[in-house]
């Protein structure tokens, strides 16, 4: 099925067609669940059927961009077809295909990387090895860090790294972490020379910005504000917007968000959470996973209760999120947070919105005062929800991990911790919790409640402006796509041989 999305063609692969026997029809029926065999079969559909389908549609891409290892059979199939068709050695075809292949790894978390038992790979791809003229161990070597270790499982990320001449992580820090993680693939090189770079993720501002703010950006910066955001005069124009205008617009968006949360939030049996539009409101919405530490705030419940219920300076927190269906730790953390909404100490101060999706995300990033992110450094590859929130005027309060490690400059948000990681996660968690409380108690709350005669928090608004001016131009999808084109796609396309270019 091919569909137009904007100016791109999206092709959807579905095995549920009449010609297929029942056991094949169910292969694309569900994303998670199922065993390793189903998983590798799905990845064969994605990579191998994907390449064949493009050919059948007469689409011959100049550059193949793999996102995560799941699609890494694609360059393998390309090389196989080329070697078989032109009668050249597979190794030569594979090297040539790699020149036009870009690979982006998206997580340093081990569970995010697929590994398969060697027997399963041979069972499923023996035909490909035979067709490509590869001995079984040669096929397996493509997915092994140590090609001579017969016990090593076959890793899709290793296959992707061996099949792409250009590879990158999704933030500067994640690039460094990835070079360390995969250094063994380049035994002759030092960590700094491992050929994995980075392109930091960015968000598509028009999809996440509140309509009121798009109008505002256009009013103050001109209709072409998206391209102008990076220019020095844009920074001046932002600085020149009246604080009261910014603050009133933010209040409006915040009230809308709180009304939405009140309608949808979970609390004591059917009792609605009454959130306070005047209270400092912290948003936390993302996939629930252990490394993101959604319960870090609750490390010291009494201290948190004092913070949330301080007279005249109330603080409230809105949570949303889902756990991966196979992540039991994530589900347990989610239940803990839901239980906190029922704790009498946090009455009307902690809300949880169910069924996290793009609509929930949009509301929360558009109306929160502060966007909180508490990953255990350096496990967050990039993180993008904070970028969405910053565009909408929230101040980001985060561990110096992912994009925030390169974005925070001391004046455009808040930092938790000092950017150091401890080898013992328990020590790391205790330190970060302490730092989180200190930042909230000592910086965030005082700044938010420091008001002028008209009730406007001037220093807070100044920080909102600095956040938009310094982060807006850097963390957009526009900048990200430009980086991919200049650093990855054009060099990869230039490396093509004439046979492959057609
Ligand atoms: C932005 C977004 C994410 C990713 O958020 P991170 O901060 O990168 O974890 C996940 N799910 C939804 C619905 C989102 O909108």
Coordinates of C-alpha atoms and ligand atoms in Angstrom, one line a residue:
X1 CA 0.0 0.0 0.0
X2 CA 1.6 3.3 -1.0
X3 CA 0.3 6.6 0.4
X4 CA 1.4 10.2 0.1
X5 CA 2.4 11.9 3.4
X6 CA 3.3 15.5 2.6
X7 CA 5.7 15.2 -0.3
X8 CA 6.9 11.7 0.7
X9 CA 5.5 8.3 -0.3
X10 CA 4.8 6.0 2.6
X11 CA 4.7 2.3 1.8
X12 CA 2.9 0.0 4.2
X13 CA 3.7 -3.7 4.2
X14 CA 0.9 -6.1 5.0
X15 CA 1.1 -9.9 4.9
X16 CA -2.6 -10.3 5.4
X17 CA -3.5 -10.9 1.8
X18 CA -5.6 -13.8 0.2
X19 CA -2.6 -15.4 -1.6
X20 CA -0.8 -16.1 1.7
X21 CA -1.4 -19.2 3.9
X22 CA -2.9 -18.5 7.3
X23 CA 0.5 -18.7 9.2
X24 CA 2.0 -16.0 7.0
X25 CA -1.1 -13.8 7.1
X26 CA -0.7 -13.1 10.8
X27 CA 2.9 -12.0 10.6
X28 CA 2.3 -8.3 10.3
X29 CA -0.8 -8.4 12.6
X30 CA 0.9 -7.2 15.8
X31 CA 4.0 -5.2 16.6
X32 CA 4.9 -6.5 20.1
X33 CA 4.4 -9.9 21.6
X34 CA 5.3 -13.0 19.8
X35 CA 8.6 -14.8 19.9
X36 CA 12.0 -14.4 18.3
X37 CA 10.9 -16.3 15.2
X38 CA 8.0 -13.9 14.6
X39 CA 10.3 -11.0 15.2
X40 CA 12.9 -12.1 12.7
X41 CA 10.2 -12.9 10.2
X42 CA 8.8 -9.4 10.6
X43 CA 12.2 -7.9 10.1
X44 CA 12.6 -10.0 7.0
X45 CA 9.4 -8.5 5.7
X46 CA 10.5 -5.0 6.6
X47 CA 14.0 -5.3 5.1
X48 CA 13.9 -7.9 2.4
X49 CA 10.3 -7.5 1.2
X50 CA 10.7 -3.8 1.6
X51 CA 13.5 -3.6 -0.9
X52 CA 11.7 -5.9 -3.3
X53 CA 8.6 -3.9 -3.1
X54 CA 10.4 -0.7 -3.8
X55 CA 11.9 -2.3 -6.9
X56 CA 8.5 -3.6 -8.0
X57 CA 7.2 0.0 -7.6
X58 CA 10.2 1.1 -9.8
X59 CA 11.5 3.1 -6.9
X60 CA 15.3 3.0 -6.8
X61 CA 16.6 5.0 -3.9
X62 CA 20.0 6.6 -4.2
X63 CA 20.4 6.4 -0.4
X64 CA 19.0 3.9 2.1
X65 CA 18.5 5.3 5.6
X66 CA 18.0 2.6 8.3
X67 CA 16.5 3.7 11.5
X68 CA 17.4 1.2 14.2
X69 CA 18.7 -2.2 13.4
X70 CA 15.2 -3.6 12.7
X71 CA 15.5 -2.8 9.0
X72 CA 19.1 -4.0 8.6
X73 CA 18.2 -6.9 6.2
X74 CA 17.5 -4.2 3.6
X75 CA 21.1 -3.5 2.6
X76 CA 21.8 -7.3 2.8
X77 CA 19.0 -8.0 0.3
X78 CA 20.2 -5.2 -1.9
X79 CA 23.7 -6.6 -2.0
X80 CA 22.4 -10.1 -2.6
X81 CA 20.3 -9.1 -5.5
X82 CA 23.1 -7.1 -7.0
X83 CA 25.7 -9.8 -6.5
X84 CA 23.4 -12.5 -7.9
X85 CA 22.2 -10.3 -10.9
X86 CA 25.7 -9.1 -12.0
X87 CA 27.7 -12.1 -10.9
X88 CA 30.0 -10.1 -8.7
X89 CA 31.3 -11.2 -5.3
X90 CA 28.9 -10.5 -2.5
X91 CA 31.6 -8.8 -0.4
X92 CA 32.1 -6.3 -3.2
X93 CA 28.4 -5.6 -3.6
X94 CA 28.0 -5.3 0.1
X95 CA 30.8 -2.8 0.4
X96 CA 29.3 -0.8 -2.4
X97 CA 25.8 -0.9 -0.9
X98 CA 27.2 0.3 2.4
X99 CA 28.5 3.4 0.7
X100 CA 24.9 4.4 0.0
X101 CA 23.5 3.3 3.3
X102 CA 23.0 5.6 6.4
X103 CA 22.3 4.0 9.8
X104 CA 20.9 5.8 12.8
X105 CA 20.9 4.1 16.1
X106 CA 18.2 5.5 18.5
X107 CA 19.0 4.1 22.0
X108 CA 21.9 3.1 24.2
X109 CA 19.5 0.8 26.2
X110 CA 20.5 -2.9 25.6
X111 CA 16.8 -4.1 25.3
X112 CA 16.4 -1.8 22.3
X113 CA 18.8 -3.9 20.2
X114 CA 17.6 -7.1 18.5
X115 CA 19.6 -10.3 19.0
X116 CA 18.8 -13.6 17.4
X117 CA 20.2 -17.2 18.0
X118 CA 22.5 -18.2 15.1
X119 CA 20.3 -21.3 14.3
X120 CA 17.3 -19.1 13.8
X121 CA 19.1 -16.8 11.5
X122 CA 20.3 -19.8 9.4
X123 CA 16.8 -21.4 9.5
X124 CA 15.3 -18.1 8.1
X125 CA 18.1 -16.9 5.9
X126 CA 19.9 -20.0 4.7
X127 CA 18.5 -19.3 1.2
X128 CA 20.0 -15.8 1.2
X129 CA 23.4 -17.1 2.2
X130 CA 23.3 -19.8 -0.6
X131 CA 22.1 -17.2 -3.1
X132 CA 24.8 -14.8 -2.1
X133 CA 27.5 -17.4 -2.2
X134 CA 28.1 -17.0 1.6
X135 CA 29.0 -19.9 3.9
X136 CA 26.7 -20.0 7.0
X137 CA 29.5 -18.6 9.2
X138 CA 30.1 -15.8 6.8
X139 CA 26.4 -14.7 7.0
X140 CA 26.5 -14.9 10.8
X141 CA 29.7 -12.9 10.9
X142 CA 27.9 -9.9 9.5
X143 CA 25.9 -9.7 12.7
X144 CA 28.7 -10.5 15.2
X145 CA 31.1 -8.3 16.9
X146 CA 33.6 -11.1 16.9
X147 CA 33.2 -12.9 13.6
X148 CA 35.0 -16.0 14.9
X149 CA 32.8 -16.5 18.0
X150 CA 30.3 -19.3 17.0
X151 CA 28.3 -18.7 20.2
X152 CA 27.8 -15.0 19.7
X153 CA 24.2 -14.2 18.8
X154 CA 23.3 -12.3 15.7
X155 CA 22.8 -8.6 16.4
X156 CA 20.8 -6.5 14.0
X157 CA 22.6 -3.3 15.1
X158 CA 25.9 -4.9 14.3
X159 CA 24.6 -5.9 10.9
X160 CA 23.4 -2.3 10.3
X161 CA 26.8 -0.9 11.4
X162 CA 28.6 -3.4 9.1
X163 CA 26.2 -2.5 6.2
X164 CA 26.3 1.3 6.4
X165 CA 29.3 3.5 5.7
X166 CA 27.7 6.3 7.7
X167 CA 26.2 5.9 11.1
X168 CA 25.0 8.3 13.8
X169 CA 23.4 8.6 17.2
X170 CA 20.7 11.2 17.9
X171 CA 22.5 13.7 20.2
X172 CA 26.1 14.6 20.8
X173 CA 26.2 12.7 24.0
X174 CA 24.5 9.7 22.4
X175 CA 27.1 9.8 19.6
X176 CA 29.8 9.5 22.2
X177 CA 28.0 6.7 24.1
X178 CA 27.4 4.8 20.9
X179 CA 31.1 5.0 19.9
X180 CA 32.0 3.5 23.3
X181 CA 29.2 0.9 23.0
X182 CA 30.3 -0.4 19.6
X183 CA 34.0 0.2 19.7
X184 CA 34.8 -3.5 19.6
X185 CA 33.6 -3.5 16.0
X186 CA 36.7 -1.4 15.1
X187 CA 39.4 -3.1 17.3
X188 CA 42.2 -1.1 15.6
X189 CA 40.6 2.2 16.4
X190 CA 40.4 4.3 19.6
X191 CA 37.0 5.3 20.9
X192 CA 37.2 8.8 19.4
X193 CA 37.9 7.3 15.9
X194 CA 34.9 4.9 15.9
X195 CA 32.9 6.1 12.8
X196 CA 29.7 6.9 14.5
X197 CA 28.7 10.6 14.5
X198 CA 25.6 12.3 15.6
X199 CA 22.6 14.3 14.3
X200 CA 20.6 15.6 17.2
X201 CA 16.8 15.1 16.9
X202 CA 14.5 18.0 16.5
X203 CA 10.8 18.4 16.5
X204 CA 8.4 19.6 13.8
X205 CA 7.4 22.9 15.3
X206 CA 4.1 23.4 13.4
X207 CA 2.8 20.0 14.6
X208 CA 3.4 20.8 18.3
X209 CA 2.9 24.6 18.6
X210 CA -0.3 25.8 20.0
X211 CA -2.2 27.7 17.3
X212 CA -2.2 30.9 19.4
X213 CA 1.6 30.7 19.4
X214 CA 2.0 30.0 15.7
X215 CA 0.0 33.2 15.2
X216 CA 2.2 35.0 17.7
X217 CA 5.4 33.8 16.1
X218 CA 4.1 34.9 12.7
X219 CA 3.0 38.3 14.1
X220 CA 6.4 39.1 15.7
X221 CA 8.8 37.4 13.4
X222 CA 6.9 37.4 10.1
X223 CA 5.1 34.6 8.1
X224 CA 8.5 32.9 7.4
X225 CA 9.3 32.7 11.2
X226 CA 10.4 29.1 10.9
X227 CA 13.3 30.0 8.7
X228 CA 13.9 33.3 10.5
X229 CA 14.1 31.8 13.9
X230 CA 17.8 31.1 13.6
X231 CA 18.7 34.7 12.6
X232 CA 20.1 37.2 15.2
X233 CA 17.3 39.7 14.6
X234 CA 14.7 37.0 15.5
X235 CA 16.4 36.8 19.0
X236 CA 15.9 40.6 19.3
X237 CA 12.3 40.4 18.1
X238 CA 11.5 37.8 20.7
X239 CA 13.2 39.8 23.5
X240 CA 11.1 42.8 22.4
X241 CA 7.7 41.0 22.9
X242 CA 5.9 42.5 26.0
X243 CA 6.3 40.1 29.0
X244 CA 2.6 40.5 29.9
X245 CA 1.5 39.3 26.4
X246 CA 3.7 36.2 26.7
X247 CA 2.4 35.5 30.2
X248 CA -1.3 36.0 29.3
X249 CA -1.0 33.7 26.3
X250 CA 0.7 31.1 28.4
X251 CA -2.1 31.4 31.1
X252 CA -4.7 30.8 28.4
X253 CA -3.0 27.7 27.2
X254 CA -2.4 26.4 30.7
X255 CA -6.1 26.8 31.6
X256 CA -7.1 24.8 28.5
X257 CA -4.6 22.1 29.4
X258 CA -5.8 21.9 33.0
X259 CA -9.5 21.7 31.9
X260 CA -8.5 18.8 29.6
X261 CA -6.6 17.0 32.4
X262 CA -9.5 17.5 34.8
X263 CA -11.8 15.7 32.3
X264 CA -9.4 12.8 31.7
X265 CA -7.4 12.3 34.9
X266 CA -7.4 9.4 37.3
X267 CA -7.8 9.9 41.0
X268 CA -9.5 8.3 43.9
X269 CA -12.5 6.3 42.8
X270 CA -14.2 8.6 40.3
X271 CA -13.3 11.7 42.2
X272 CA -12.0 14.5 39.9
X273 CA -8.6 16.0 40.5
X274 CA -9.0 19.8 41.1
X275 CA -6.0 21.4 39.6
X276 CA -5.2 25.0 40.3
X277 CA -4.6 27.3 37.4
X278 CA -2.4 29.6 39.6
X279 CA -0.2 26.8 40.8
X280 CA 3.2 26.1 39.2
X281 CA 2.4 23.1 36.9
X282 CA 5.0 20.5 36.0
X283 CA 4.4 18.2 33.1
X284 CA 5.9 14.7 32.8
X285 CA 4.7 12.7 29.8
X286 CA 6.6 9.9 28.0
X287 CA 6.9 6.2 27.7
X288 CA 7.3 4.7 31.2
X289 CA 10.6 2.9 31.3
X290 CA 12.9 2.2 34.2
X291 CA 15.8 4.4 32.9
X292 CA 13.4 7.4 32.7
X293 CA 12.8 7.2 36.4
X294 CA 9.2 8.5 36.5
X295 CA 9.1 8.0 40.3
X296 CA 12.3 9.9 41.0
X297 CA 10.2 12.8 42.3
X298 CA 8.6 10.5 44.9
X299 CA 12.0 9.4 46.4
X300 CA 11.2 11.5 49.5
X301 CA 7.4 11.7 49.7
X302 CA 7.2 14.0 52.7
X303 CA 9.7 16.4 51.2
X304 CA 7.7 16.4 47.9
X305 CA 4.4 16.9 49.9
X306 CA 5.9 20.0 51.5
X307 CA 7.0 21.4 48.2
X308 CA 3.6 20.8 46.6
X309 CA 1.6 22.2 49.4
X310 CA 3.8 25.2 50.4
X311 CA 1.4 28.0 51.5
X312 CA 1.0 30.6 48.7
X313 CA 3.3 28.7 46.4
X314 CA 1.5 25.5 45.4
X315 CA 3.0 23.1 42.9
X316 CA 1.2 20.4 40.9
X317 CA 2.3 17.7 38.6
X318 CA 0.6 16.1 35.6
X319 CA 1.8 12.7 34.5
X320 CA 1.0 10.8 31.4
X321 CA 2.5 7.8 29.8
X322 CA 2.3 4.2 28.7
X323 CA 4.7 1.3 29.2
X324 CA 5.9 -1.0 26.4
X325 CA 3.6 -4.1 26.5
X326 CA 6.6 -6.3 27.4
X327 CA 8.2 -4.0 29.9
X328 CA 7.1 -5.2 33.4
X329 CA 9.3 -2.7 35.2
X330 CA 7.7 0.1 33.2
X331 CA 4.2 -1.1 34.1
X332 CA 5.1 -1.3 37.7
X333 CA 6.4 2.3 37.7
X334 CA 3.2 3.4 36.0
X335 CA 1.2 1.7 38.7
X336 CA 3.3 3.5 41.4
X337 CA 2.6 6.9 39.9
X338 CA -1.1 6.1 39.6
X339 CA -1.0 5.1 43.3
X340 CA 0.5 8.5 44.1
X341 CA -2.5 10.3 42.7
X342 CA -4.5 8.6 45.5
X343 CA -2.0 9.4 48.3
X344 CA -3.7 11.9 50.7
X345 CA -0.4 13.9 50.9
X346 CA -0.6 14.7 47.2
X347 CA -4.4 15.4 47.1
X348 CA -5.2 17.6 44.1
X349 CA -1.5 18.0 43.4
X350 CA -0.7 14.9 41.3
X351 CA -2.7 13.9 38.3
X352 CA -2.3 11.0 35.8
X353 CA -3.8 11.1 32.3
X354 CA -4.4 7.7 30.8
X355 CA -4.0 6.6 27.2
X356 CA -1.0 8.8 26.4
X357 CA -1.0 9.6 22.7
X358 CA -0.2 12.6 20.4
X359 CA -3.3 14.4 21.6
X360 CA -2.5 14.1 25.3
X361 CA 1.1 15.0 24.5
X362 CA 0.1 18.1 22.6
X363 CA -2.1 19.4 25.4
X364 CA 0.6 18.8 28.0
X365 CA 3.5 20.4 26.2
X366 CA 1.3 23.4 25.3
X367 CA 0.2 24.2 28.8
X368 CA 2.9 23.1 31.3
X369 CA 5.0 25.7 33.1
X370 CA 7.9 23.3 33.5
X371 CA 8.7 20.2 31.6
X372 CA 10.4 17.6 33.7
X373 CA 12.8 14.9 32.5
X374 CA 14.7 12.6 34.8
X375 CA 16.5 9.9 32.8
X376 CA 19.4 8.0 34.3
X377 CA 22.3 9.5 32.3
X378 CA 23.4 8.5 29.7
X379 CA 20.4 6.3 28.8
X380 CA 18.3 8.9 27.1
X381 CA 19.5 9.0 23.5
X382 CA 17.9 12.4 22.8
X383 CA 14.4 12.9 24.2
X384 CA 12.1 15.1 22.2
X385 CA 9.1 16.0 24.4
X386 CA 11.1 18.7 26.1
X387 CA 11.8 20.3 22.7
X388 CA 8.0 20.4 22.0
X389 CA 7.4 22.0 25.4
X390 CA 10.1 24.6 25.0
X391 CA 8.7 25.8 21.8
X392 CA 5.4 26.4 23.6
X393 CA 7.1 28.4 26.4
X394 CA 7.7 25.8 29.0
X395 CA 11.0 25.8 30.9
X396 CA 12.8 22.5 30.6
X397 CA 14.0 21.0 33.9
X398 CA 16.1 18.0 33.1
X399 CA 19.0 15.8 33.9
X400 CA 21.9 16.7 31.6
X401 CA 21.2 13.8 29.3
X402 CA 20.3 13.4 25.6
X403 CA 19.7 16.8 23.9
X404 CA 19.7 18.7 27.1
X405 CA 23.4 18.0 27.7
X406 CA 24.2 20.1 24.6
X407 CA 21.3 22.5 24.9
X408 CA 21.4 23.9 28.5
X409 CA 23.5 27.0 28.8
X410 CA 22.8 28.0 32.4
X411 CA 20.1 30.5 31.4
X412 CA 17.6 28.7 29.2
X413 CA 16.0 26.2 31.6
X414 CA 17.1 24.2 34.7
X415 CA 19.6 21.4 35.1
X416 CA 19.4 18.4 37.4
X417 CA 22.8 17.0 38.5
X418 CA 26.1 18.1 37.1
X419 CA 26.4 15.8 34.1
X420 CA 28.4 13.1 35.9
X421 CA 27.2 9.6 36.1
X422 CA 27.9 7.1 39.0
X423 CA 28.6 3.5 38.2
X424 CA 26.2 2.4 41.0
X425 CA 22.6 3.3 39.8
X426 CA 21.4 3.5 43.4
X427 CA 23.9 6.2 44.2
X428 CA 23.1 8.0 40.9
X429 CA 19.4 7.9 41.7
X430 CA 19.9 9.3 45.3
X431 CA 22.1 12.1 44.0
X432 CA 19.8 13.1 41.2
X433 CA 16.7 13.0 43.5
X434 CA 18.5 15.4 45.9
X435 CA 19.5 17.7 43.1
X436 CA 16.0 17.6 41.7
X437 CA 14.5 18.7 45.0
X438 CA 17.1 21.4 45.4
X439 CA 16.5 22.8 41.9
X440 CA 12.7 22.8 42.5
X441 CA 12.9 24.3 46.0
X442 CA 15.7 26.7 45.4
X443 CA 15.4 27.8 41.7
X444 CA 12.2 26.8 40.0
X445 CA 9.6 27.7 42.7
X446 CA 11.1 31.0 43.8
X447 CA 11.6 32.2 40.2
X448 CA 8.0 31.3 39.3
X449 CA 6.4 33.1 42.3
X450 CA 8.6 36.2 42.0
X451 CA 5.9 38.6 40.5
X452 CA 5.8 42.2 39.6
X453 CA 2.9 44.5 40.5
X454 CA 0.8 43.1 37.6
X455 CA 1.4 39.5 38.7
X456 CA 3.9 38.8 35.9
X457 CA 7.0 36.8 36.8
X458 CA 9.5 38.9 34.9
X459 CA 12.6 36.8 35.4
X460 CA 10.6 33.6 34.5
X461 CA 9.4 35.2 31.3
X462 CA 12.9 36.4 30.5
X463 CA 14.0 32.7 30.8
X464 CA 11.1 31.6 28.5
X465 CA 12.3 34.1 25.9
X466 CA 15.9 32.9 26.3
X467 CA 14.8 29.3 25.9
X468 CA 12.9 30.0 22.7
X469 CA 15.6 32.2 21.3
X470 CA 18.5 29.8 22.0
X471 CA 16.8 26.5 21.6
X472 CA 14.1 27.2 19.0
X473 CA 16.5 27.4 16.0
X474 CA 18.6 24.4 17.0
X475 CA 16.0 21.7 17.9
X476 CA 13.6 21.8 15.0
X477 CA 13.1 19.1 12.4
X478 CA 14.2 21.7 9.8
X479 CA 17.7 21.8 11.2
X480 CA 17.7 18.0 11.7
X481 CA 16.8 17.3 8.1
X482 CA 19.3 19.8 6.9
X483 CA 22.0 18.0 8.9
X484 CA 21.0 14.6 7.5
X485 CA 21.1 15.9 4.0
X486 CA 24.5 17.7 4.3
X487 CA 26.3 15.2 6.6
X488 CA 24.8 11.9 5.4
X489 CA 22.6 11.8 2.3
X490 CA 24.7 13.9 -0.1
X491 CA 28.0 12.2 0.8
X492 CA 26.2 8.8 0.5
X493 CA 24.7 9.6 -2.8
X494 CA 28.1 10.9 -4.1
X495 CA 29.6 7.6 -3.2
X496 CA 27.4 5.7 -5.6
X497 CA 28.9 3.8 -8.4
X498 CA 27.5 4.3 -11.9
X499 CA 25.9 0.8 -12.0
X500 CA 23.9 1.4 -8.9
X501 CA 22.8 4.9 -9.9
X502 CA 21.0 3.7 -13.0
Ligands
LIG1 C1 7.2 13.3 21.9 C2 6.5 12.0 22.2 C3 7.3 10.9 22.6 C4 8.8 10.9 22.8 O1 9.0 11.7 24.0 P1 10.5 11.6 24.6 O2 10.6 12.8 25.5 O3 11.5 11.5 23.5 O4 10.5 10.3 25.5 C5 6.6 9.7 22.9 N1 5.3 9.6 22.7 C6 4.5 10.6 22.3 C7 3.0 10.4 22.2 C8 5.1 11.9 22.0 O5 4.3 12.9 21.6

